[in-house]
Every structure is written in C-alpha cells, then in structure tokens.
Amino acid sequence: MKDYTAVVIAIVSFAVTAGLGFLVIPYLRKLKFGQTILEEGPNWHKAKQGTPTMGGVMMVAGVLVSMTIGFAFSYFIGGRLAQEMGDPYFLTTLIAGVVMALGMCAIGFFDDYIKVVKKRNLGLTAKQKTFMQLLVSAAYLLTLALSGMRTTYIPFIGEVQITEGIGLIFWPIALMFIYGFTNAVNLTDGLDGLASSVTLVVACAFMLASGSMGGMVIGSVNSLSSALAGACAGFIVWNAKPAKVFMGDTGSMFLGGMVVALSFSFGSPILLIVMGCVYLLEAISVMLQVAYFKMTKKRLFKMAPLHHHFEISGFSEEKVVLLFSFIAFIGCLIALLSIIFNW
C-alpha cells in the first residue's frame, strides 16, 4: 500500500487551520484581542489597528491535530512515520522539535498577552524574551545530544563529528542559530501573508527533501513539514491581504521554532541558511540599519526590516509577499539541488 501519510497530514492541517478561523477570529474579536500598530511602522498600517491577533493558535492546532491523525493513519497502513516512531532517536527528535516550537510559541503568547491585555505595546522586555528563548533552545539541544545526535551534514563536505575536538563548537553555534532564526522569522511577520507564505515555501522544500531526494526518506521530517505547510496554507486563507487575523508573536515564534526543528531533524541545520534566506535578509537588514545609524546618524534603508523598505519604495504588500516568496523559492531550490547532487 502506497504511503500517503504526508498527504493526509497536509490536508488535515489545512482543514483544521482554515476551519478554525470561523471560530477563533470572532472569539478574538469578542475578547477585543486587537493588534496595536506601533508608531514606527508605515503610516498606512494604522488602518490595520484592531485586527484580531494571536491567530497563530490556529496553526498550532492544525499541526498538532494533523500529526496525531497522521500517526494513526501511518500506524494503520504500516507507514514510514509509524515505523520511525519505534526508533528512540527519531521519536525523541520529533517530540523535542515540536516541544521546542511550542516553547517558543508560549514565549510569543506571553508577549502578545502583555501587549494586548496588559496594554504594554512592547510586550516582554528584550532581556526576558532572550533569556526564555535561550533556555528553550538549550533544553532542545541538550535533548538532541542525549538522544544520540553525533554528526551534522554540511553540503560539499559531508558528515561532521560534533561530539569531540573542534566539532564541539557546533553546540554554542547551534544555540545562537536557533535563537537567531526564531527571531528572524518573527521579524518577517510584518505584512499580510508574508511570514506564512515564505514559511509555506520553506516547509514544502523540507517536505520534498525528506521525501525521496538524495535517495532517502525521513518520515518524521516529511510528516512534520507537511503539517507545517498545511497550517501555513490554511492560515493564508485568513491572513492574505486584507488580513482578517494576524498570527502575532504566538504564531511567528511557533513558525520559527518549527523551521529550526525541521532543519535539525533533517540532520543539516546549515541548509536553513539557504532555505531561510528571506528570514536571514530580514534580520540582517535590521542589524545593518542599527549599526549604520549609530555610525552616521543616517538610515541605510528607508525602514527596517527589509519588507518595509520595499513597501515604502512603492511596492504593494502583495508584490512584496510575491517577491519575498520567490526569493525563498530560489533559496530552497539551491538547497534542494545541493541535496540531490551531494548527499
């Protein structure tokens, strides 16, 4: 029997996420959980004031429900996912990845709650958020180490030992990698449908990479990436311009944790640098803007993150989303080609 677990998971994730919009969005409106638009953003974004936020819970539900149903389906047909869950390493890395993403989601939820309910526009302080993110990241890496992670794959180089000698430098770099990419995805969430569209492209790339490319199949990664792709597609139904709901930090931090978890579970986190090139560009634009302003008292970009620079330069939100999604597609294509020819 052909294994359609990933297809089932993607469909269920899409249906759950999109379907929940009919319940969650009115409920968020009833609670008056509306987005507060910061003064620093483009003036025309003030029209979005009051749009329900914290809609990221829809994607979380989509991923969790679809993975549960997907495992049951895989178990019934004797599929790859069910087989892998009998291996302690695959089981641990999958659960640890989801828990890490949920941990990041919880941090984002607290941040949103403080902004929306407590009426503190900036939410958690930078120190509070950093401490909690690093704690979640460290716990995830410790779990991977204890579960038996011994190598990481680097394109054109091959498997690299990370448990002795110079290879030990992997762990502190990995800590900052998780922290950095989670926040980079958070920065990408600034236009209607942007973060969800870019992450949909990245999730599809991981789905393809773990399906059969390079002569290998990783059922846990294939399933989890399918769940993420379905959730992003389902959320776009409500988040495409004009957005009826925002994901908030609840959603963007969850997406950040998920793409990081996929890269580590795939065994090659470095691939996310290419696949997630849009996230990287967004984060770098902010760092360059701050550094350049401190040195010259002038702005390098019209506004940072980078999507606002394009927006102020005359691009519509839809065009920015399409452009950035295309850039993400090119990055993912390069990563996939490196897998095909070098894995």
PDB file of C-alpha atoms in Angstrom, residues 96-215:
ATOM      1  CA  ALA A  96      11.694  17.511  21.111  1.00  0.00           C
ATOM      2  CA  GLY A  97      11.288  19.593  17.956  1.00  0.00           C
ATOM      3  CA  VAL A  98       7.555  20.048  18.449  1.00  0.00           C
ATOM      4  CA  VAL A  99       8.003  20.826  22.158  1.00  0.00           C
ATOM      5  CA  MET A 100      10.712  23.379  21.343  1.00  0.00           C
ATOM      6  CA  ALA A 101       8.398  25.061  18.819  1.00  0.00           C
ATOM      7  CA  LEU A 102       5.613  25.076  21.410  1.00  0.00           C
ATOM      8  CA  GLY A 103       8.027  26.569  23.936  1.00  0.00           C
ATOM      9  CA  MET A 104       8.828  29.403  21.522  1.00  0.00           C
ATOM     10  CA  CYS A 105       5.098  29.740  20.861  1.00  0.00           C
ATOM     11  CA  ALA A 106       4.452  30.098  24.609  1.00  0.00           C
ATOM     12  CA  ILE A 107       7.012  32.904  24.821  1.00  0.00           C
ATOM     13  CA  GLY A 108       5.288  34.616  21.906  1.00  0.00           C
ATOM     14  CA  PHE A 109       1.909  34.100  23.585  1.00  0.00           C
ATOM     15  CA  PHE A 110       3.102  35.779  26.785  1.00  0.00           C
ATOM     16  CA  ASP A 111       4.482  38.630  24.702  1.00  0.00           C
ATOM     17  CA  ASP A 112       1.176  39.046  22.846  1.00  0.00           C
ATOM     18  CA  TYR A 113      -0.827  38.758  26.070  1.00  0.00           C
ATOM     19  CA  ILE A 114       1.131  41.567  27.687  1.00  0.00           C
ATOM     20  CA  LYS A 115       0.705  43.758  24.604  1.00  0.00           C
ATOM     21  CA  VAL A 116      -2.993  43.103  24.101  1.00  0.00           C
ATOM     22  CA  VAL A 117      -4.379  42.519  27.599  1.00  0.00           C
ATOM     23  CA  LYS A 118      -1.942  44.475  29.738  1.00  0.00           C
ATOM     24  CA  LYS A 119      -1.751  47.245  27.120  1.00  0.00           C
ATOM     25  CA  ARG A 120       2.059  47.364  27.136  1.00  0.00           C
ATOM     26  CA  ASN A 121       2.925  47.922  23.472  1.00  0.00           C
ATOM     27  CA  LEU A 122       6.419  46.420  23.680  1.00  0.00           C
ATOM     28  CA  GLY A 123       5.363  43.229  25.474  1.00  0.00           C
ATOM     29  CA  LEU A 124       8.141  41.282  27.198  1.00  0.00           C
ATOM     30  CA  THR A 125      11.421  43.090  27.680  1.00  0.00           C
ATOM     31  CA  ALA A 126      14.311  42.140  25.403  1.00  0.00           C
ATOM     32  CA  LYS A 127      16.160  40.553  28.335  1.00  0.00           C
ATOM     33  CA  GLN A 128      13.141  38.496  29.399  1.00  0.00           C
ATOM     34  CA  LYS A 129      12.496  37.245  25.885  1.00  0.00           C
ATOM     35  CA  THR A 130      16.167  36.476  25.217  1.00  0.00           C
ATOM     36  CA  PHE A 131      16.567  34.540  28.462  1.00  0.00           C
ATOM     37  CA  MET A 132      13.498  32.393  27.809  1.00  0.00           C
ATOM     38  CA  GLN A 133      14.404  31.769  24.168  1.00  0.00           C
ATOM     39  CA  LEU A 134      17.940  30.708  25.041  1.00  0.00           C
ATOM     40  CA  LEU A 135      16.603  28.463  27.804  1.00  0.00           C
ATOM     41  CA  VAL A 136      14.217  26.695  25.402  1.00  0.00           C
ATOM     42  CA  SER A 137      16.980  26.435  22.773  1.00  0.00           C
ATOM     43  CA  ALA A 138      19.480  24.981  25.257  1.00  0.00           C
ATOM     44  CA  ALA A 139      16.950  22.421  26.504  1.00  0.00           C
ATOM     45  CA  TYR A 140      16.283  21.336  22.912  1.00  0.00           C
ATOM     46  CA  LEU A 141      19.986  20.942  22.103  1.00  0.00           C
ATOM     47  CA  LEU A 142      20.591  19.030  25.337  1.00  0.00           C
ATOM     48  CA  THR A 143      17.787  16.646  24.385  1.00  0.00           C
ATOM     49  CA  LEU A 144      19.308  16.097  20.941  1.00  0.00           C
ATOM     50  CA  ALA A 145      22.729  15.429  22.457  1.00  0.00           C
ATOM     51  CA  LEU A 146      21.342  12.957  24.995  1.00  0.00           C
ATOM     52  CA  SER A 147      19.266  11.224  22.318  1.00  0.00           C
ATOM     53  CA  GLY A 148      22.406  10.406  20.339  1.00  0.00           C
ATOM     54  CA  MET A 149      22.986  13.213  17.846  1.00  0.00           C
ATOM     55  CA  ARG A 150      26.634  12.751  16.853  1.00  0.00           C
ATOM     56  CA  THR A 151      27.039  14.357  13.431  1.00  0.00           C
ATOM     57  CA  THR A 152      25.741  17.160  11.239  1.00  0.00           C
ATOM     58  CA  TYR A 153      25.777  17.255   7.464  1.00  0.00           C
ATOM     59  CA  ILE A 154      27.449  20.106   5.589  1.00  0.00           C
ATOM     60  CA  PRO A 155      26.962  20.231   1.798  1.00  0.00           C
ATOM     61  CA  PHE A 156      30.122  19.578  -0.229  1.00  0.00           C
ATOM     62  CA  ILE A 157      31.910  18.440   2.954  1.00  0.00           C
ATOM     63  CA  GLY A 158      29.800  15.594   4.295  1.00  0.00           C
ATOM     64  CA  GLU A 159      29.112  14.307   7.799  1.00  0.00           C
ATOM     65  CA  VAL A 160      30.994  16.193  10.522  1.00  0.00           C
ATOM     66  CA  GLN A 161      31.520  14.812  14.025  1.00  0.00           C
ATOM     67  CA  ILE A 162      30.176  17.177  16.723  1.00  0.00           C
ATOM     68  CA  THR A 163      30.965  15.262  19.911  1.00  0.00           C
ATOM     69  CA  GLU A 164      34.723  15.755  20.142  1.00  0.00           C
ATOM     70  CA  GLY A 165      37.538  18.121  19.266  1.00  0.00           C
ATOM     71  CA  ILE A 166      36.770  21.110  17.093  1.00  0.00           C
ATOM     72  CA  GLY A 167      33.346  19.635  16.392  1.00  0.00           C
ATOM     73  CA  LEU A 168      32.192  20.678  19.878  1.00  0.00           C
ATOM     74  CA  ILE A 169      31.965  24.259  18.617  1.00  0.00           C
ATOM     75  CA  PHE A 170      28.767  23.124  16.873  1.00  0.00           C
ATOM     76  CA  TRP A 171      26.745  23.343  20.089  1.00  0.00           C
ATOM     77  CA  PRO A 172      27.284  27.029  21.031  1.00  0.00           C
ATOM     78  CA  ILE A 173      26.880  27.979  17.369  1.00  0.00           C
ATOM     79  CA  ALA A 174      23.676  25.907  17.243  1.00  0.00           C
ATOM     80  CA  LEU A 175      22.362  27.736  20.319  1.00  0.00           C
ATOM     81  CA  MET A 176      22.745  31.114  18.643  1.00  0.00           C
ATOM     82  CA  PHE A 177      21.466  29.646  15.378  1.00  0.00           C
ATOM     83  CA  ILE A 178      18.152  28.624  16.979  1.00  0.00           C
ATOM     84  CA  TYR A 179      17.832  31.922  18.810  1.00  0.00           C
ATOM     85  CA  GLY A 180      18.690  33.939  15.708  1.00  0.00           C
ATOM     86  CA  PHE A 181      16.423  32.158  13.244  1.00  0.00           C
ATOM     87  CA  THR A 182      13.449  32.121  15.602  1.00  0.00           C
ATOM     88  CA  ASN A 183      13.690  35.881  15.937  1.00  0.00           C
ATOM     89  CA  ALA A 184      14.350  36.299  12.213  1.00  0.00           C
ATOM     90  CA  VAL A 185      11.035  34.593  11.415  1.00  0.00           C
ATOM     91  CA  ASN A 186       9.417  36.894  13.962  1.00  0.00           C
ATOM     92  CA  LEU A 187      10.832  39.932  12.115  1.00  0.00           C
ATOM     93  CA  THR A 188       9.477  38.589   8.815  1.00  0.00           C
ATOM     94  CA  ASP A 189       5.932  38.793  10.179  1.00  0.00           C
ATOM     95  CA  GLY A 190       5.198  42.391   9.199  1.00  0.00           C
ATOM     96  CA  LEU A 191       2.911  42.278   6.159  1.00  0.00           C
ATOM     97  CA  ASP A 192      -0.321  40.461   5.424  1.00  0.00           C
ATOM     98  CA  GLY A 193       0.546  36.898   4.447  1.00  0.00           C
ATOM     99  CA  LEU A 194       4.324  37.404   4.371  1.00  0.00           C
ATOM    100  CA  ALA A 195       5.618  35.105   7.124  1.00  0.00           C
ATOM    101  CA  SER A 196       3.052  32.399   6.354  1.00  0.00           C
ATOM    102  CA  SER A 197       3.801  32.487   2.594  1.00  0.00           C
ATOM    103  CA  VAL A 198       7.582  32.356   2.996  1.00  0.00           C
ATOM    104  CA  THR A 199       7.307  29.584   5.591  1.00  0.00           C
ATOM    105  CA  LEU A 200       4.966  27.642   3.296  1.00  0.00           C
ATOM    106  CA  VAL A 201       7.733  27.623   0.658  1.00  0.00           C
ATOM    107  CA  VAL A 202      10.350  26.521   3.212  1.00  0.00           C
ATOM    108  CA  ALA A 203       8.085  23.788   4.609  1.00  0.00           C
ATOM    109  CA  CYS A 204       7.414  22.436   1.105  1.00  0.00           C
ATOM    110  CA  ALA A 205      11.173  22.337   0.472  1.00  0.00           C
ATOM    111  CA  PHE A 206      11.738  20.252   3.612  1.00  0.00           C
ATOM    112  CA  MET A 207       8.836  18.036   2.571  1.00  0.00           C
ATOM    113  CA  LEU A 208      10.486  17.372  -0.789  1.00  0.00           C
ATOM    114  CA  ALA A 209      13.965  16.975   0.714  1.00  0.00           C
ATOM    115  CA  SER A 210      12.809  14.401   3.249  1.00  0.00           C
ATOM    116  CA  GLY A 211      10.541  12.567   0.824  1.00  0.00           C
ATOM    117  CA  SER A 212      12.896  10.950  -1.651  1.00  0.00           C
ATOM    118  CA  MET A 213      15.637  13.355  -2.689  1.00  0.00           C
ATOM    119  CA  GLY A 214      19.173  12.110  -2.243  1.00  0.00           C
ATOM    120  CA  GLY A 215      17.861   8.559  -2.121  1.00  0.00           C
TER     121      GLY A 215
END
